[in-house]
Amino acid sequence: MKSRLVITAAPTGPIASTKDNPALPTQPEEIAEAATRAYEAGAAVVHVHLRDENERPTADLRIAERTIGLIREQSPILIQLSTGVGLDTPFEDREKLVELKPRMATLNPCSMSFGAGEFRNPPAGVRRLAARMQELGVKAELEIYDMGHIAVCLSLFEEGLLAEPLQFSIVMGVKGGMAATVDNLLFAVRQLPEGAVWQAIVIGRPHFELTAVAMALGGNARTGMEDTLYLRRGELAPNNESLVARLAGAARTLEKTIATVQEAELEFAIGTDSR
Ligand code: KMH
Ligand code: ZN
């Protein structure tokens, strides 16, 4: 069983607003501050969604550049840009974000219903984005919301569009994708190819308990206000670092060591780079 794990912080997703939790970071300075505090609490990777001045999800390259610049000024945390962005952002705008050459970015392999909305990831666009990410040396994190998404990723790999190790996020708890259950987690992990690295992304109520199961099974771990707005039942998280600290505590209880940025670079084979 793997004894070291990488913690990713996801401080801001595409759905929640400051009406849901007033501590949600939405502006570049706030997101950078959240990334720095998450790094100090044990995160080696920050998964970044951007919002405009009205808190709407955006793929605006100036906002992205500013946010990335501020994060880099403050800590060496690895930046993983979300190319999921938000449900209303056209795929063609989302894919341009990788031109900023973050160390890592998400790749969502399939279209699906997503709560009350629709998450569009057309096959031709996904191939184009995977190819461009390879060209630019941006490591893909593959977001799996259902079992069939794994086979699509394996096809992309066979076409030469993904580099090893394949890095999967098993996303559970989105309405339209698989439910957040231990059975689904185990089934998904068993479908992954030899040598793949993975983490669970557990949305909503079972966030901590199912993330702990995934850590015990040898997965990496992710937390942050994209995934849960609550530190514990009925108690809103006062900030993102408290979620990271809680997860890091659970990892230590399971006798896992928490990966540094350098160890995360090795685990994901993303090479060393000044970016
Ligand atoms: N929350 C969804 C729009 C990603 O970051 O690439 C999916 C998402 C995926 O956030
Ligand atoms: Zn995301």
mmCIF file with all atom_site columns, N, CA, C and O and ligand atoms in Angstrom, residues 10 12-14 47 49 82 106 143 222 226, ligand 2:
data_model
loop_
_atom_site.group_PDB
_atom_site.id
_atom_site.type_symbol
_atom_site.label_atom_id
_atom_site.label_alt_id
_atom_site.label_comp_id
_atom_site.label_asym_id
_atom_site.label_entity_id
_atom_site.label_seq_id
_atom_site.pdbx_PDB_ins_code
_atom_site.Cartn_x
_atom_site.Cartn_y
_atom_site.Cartn_z
_atom_site.occupancy
_atom_site.B_iso_or_equiv
_atom_site.pdbx_formal_charge
_atom_site.auth_seq_id
_atom_site.auth_comp_id
_atom_site.auth_asym_id
_atom_site.auth_atom_id
_atom_site.pdbx_PDB_model_num
ATOM   1  N  N  . ALA A 1 10  ? -8.719  22.458 -3.791  1.00 0.00 ? 10  ALA A N  1
ATOM   2  C  CA . ALA A 1 10  ? -9.601  22.991 -4.838  1.00 0.00 ? 10  ALA A CA 1
ATOM   3  C  C  . ALA A 1 10  ? -10.432 24.102 -4.192  1.00 0.00 ? 10  ALA A C  1
ATOM   4  O  O  . ALA A 1 10  ? -11.559 23.867 -3.748  1.00 0.00 ? 10  ALA A O  1
ATOM   5  N  N  . THR A 1 12  ? -11.994 26.855 -5.173  1.00 0.00 ? 12  THR A N  1
ATOM   6  C  CA . THR A 1 12  ? -13.168 27.496 -5.777  1.00 0.00 ? 12  THR A CA 1
ATOM   7  C  C  . THR A 1 12  ? -13.641 26.671 -6.951  1.00 0.00 ? 12  THR A C  1
ATOM   8  O  O  . THR A 1 12  ? -12.900 26.515 -7.909  1.00 0.00 ? 12  THR A O  1
ATOM   9  N  N  . GLY A 1 13  ? -14.819 26.161 -6.914  1.00 0.00 ? 13  GLY A N  1
ATOM   10 C  CA . GLY A 1 13  ? -15.338 25.433 -8.076  1.00 0.00 ? 13  GLY A CA 1
ATOM   11 C  C  . GLY A 1 13  ? -16.143 26.345 -8.973  1.00 0.00 ? 13  GLY A C  1
ATOM   12 O  O  . GLY A 1 13  ? -16.028 27.571 -8.891  1.00 0.00 ? 13  GLY A O  1
ATOM   13 N  N  . PRO A 1 14  ? -16.977 25.757 -9.836  1.00 0.00 ? 14  PRO A N  1
ATOM   14 C  CA . PRO A 1 14  ? -17.762 26.575 -10.757 1.00 0.00 ? 14  PRO A CA 1
ATOM   15 C  C  . PRO A 1 14  ? -19.192 26.851 -10.286 1.00 0.00 ? 14  PRO A C  1
ATOM   16 O  O  . PRO A 1 14  ? -19.903 27.627 -10.905 1.00 0.00 ? 14  PRO A O  1
ATOM   17 N  N  . HIS A 1 47  ? -5.895  23.246 -7.563  1.00 0.00 ? 47  HIS A N  1
ATOM   18 C  CA . HIS A 1 47  ? -6.782  23.127 -8.727  1.00 0.00 ? 47  HIS A CA 1
ATOM   19 C  C  . HIS A 1 47  ? -7.542  24.451 -8.830  1.00 0.00 ? 47  HIS A C  1
ATOM   20 O  O  . HIS A 1 47  ? -8.260  24.834 -7.903  1.00 0.00 ? 47  HIS A O  1
ATOM   21 N  N  . HIS A 1 49  ? -10.097 27.235 -10.477 1.00 0.00 ? 49  HIS A N  1
ATOM   22 C  CA . HIS A 1 49  ? -11.195 27.789 -11.286 1.00 0.00 ? 49  HIS A CA 1
ATOM   23 C  C  . HIS A 1 49  ? -11.163 29.292 -11.114 1.00 0.00 ? 49  HIS A C  1
ATOM   24 O  O  . HIS A 1 49  ? -10.827 29.799 -10.038 1.00 0.00 ? 49  HIS A O  1
ATOM   25 N  N  . SER A 1 82  ? -8.205  24.355 -14.122 1.00 0.00 ? 82  SER A N  1
ATOM   26 C  CA . SER A 1 82  ? -9.383  23.614 -14.553 1.00 0.00 ? 82  SER A CA 1
ATOM   27 C  C  . SER A 1 82  ? -9.714  24.024 -15.975 1.00 0.00 ? 82  SER A C  1
ATOM   28 O  O  . SER A 1 82  ? -9.872  25.214 -16.266 1.00 0.00 ? 82  SER A O  1
ATOM   29 N  N  . THR A 1 106 ? -6.895  20.010 -15.996 1.00 0.00 ? 106 THR A N  1
ATOM   30 C  CA . THR A 1 106 ? -7.841  18.896 -16.061 1.00 0.00 ? 106 THR A CA 1
ATOM   31 C  C  . THR A 1 106 ? -8.232  18.625 -17.509 1.00 0.00 ? 106 THR A C  1
ATOM   32 O  O  . THR A 1 106 ? -8.214  19.521 -18.358 1.00 0.00 ? 106 THR A O  1
ATOM   33 N  N  . GLU A 1 143 ? -10.679 13.439 -15.497 1.00 0.00 ? 143 GLU A N  1
ATOM   34 C  CA . GLU A 1 143 ? -11.800 13.483 -14.555 1.00 0.00 ? 143 GLU A CA 1
ATOM   35 C  C  . GLU A 1 143 ? -12.864 12.471 -14.986 1.00 0.00 ? 143 GLU A C  1
ATOM   36 O  O  . GLU A 1 143 ? -13.496 12.624 -16.030 1.00 0.00 ? 143 GLU A O  1
ATOM   37 N  N  . ARG A 1 222 ? -8.044  15.008 -2.317  1.00 0.00 ? 222 ARG A N  1
ATOM   38 C  CA . ARG A 1 222 ? -8.363  16.392 -2.662  1.00 0.00 ? 222 ARG A CA 1
ATOM   39 C  C  . ARG A 1 222 ? -9.448  16.910 -1.738  1.00 0.00 ? 222 ARG A C  1
ATOM   40 O  O  . ARG A 1 222 ? -10.368 16.174 -1.363  1.00 0.00 ? 222 ARG A O  1
ATOM   41 N  N  . GLU A 1 226 ? -14.531 23.725 -3.553  1.00 0.00 ? 226 GLU A N  1
ATOM   42 C  CA . GLU A 1 226 ? -15.176 23.203 -4.764  1.00 0.00 ? 226 GLU A CA 1
ATOM   43 C  C  . GLU A 1 226 ? -15.956 21.927 -4.429  1.00 0.00 ? 226 GLU A C  1
ATOM   44 O  O  . GLU A 1 226 ? -16.976 21.642 -5.045  1.00 0.00 ? 226 GLU A O  1
HETATM 45 ZN ZN . ZN  B 2 .   ? -12.845 21.717 -10.929 1.00 0.00 ? 2   ZN  B ZN 1
#
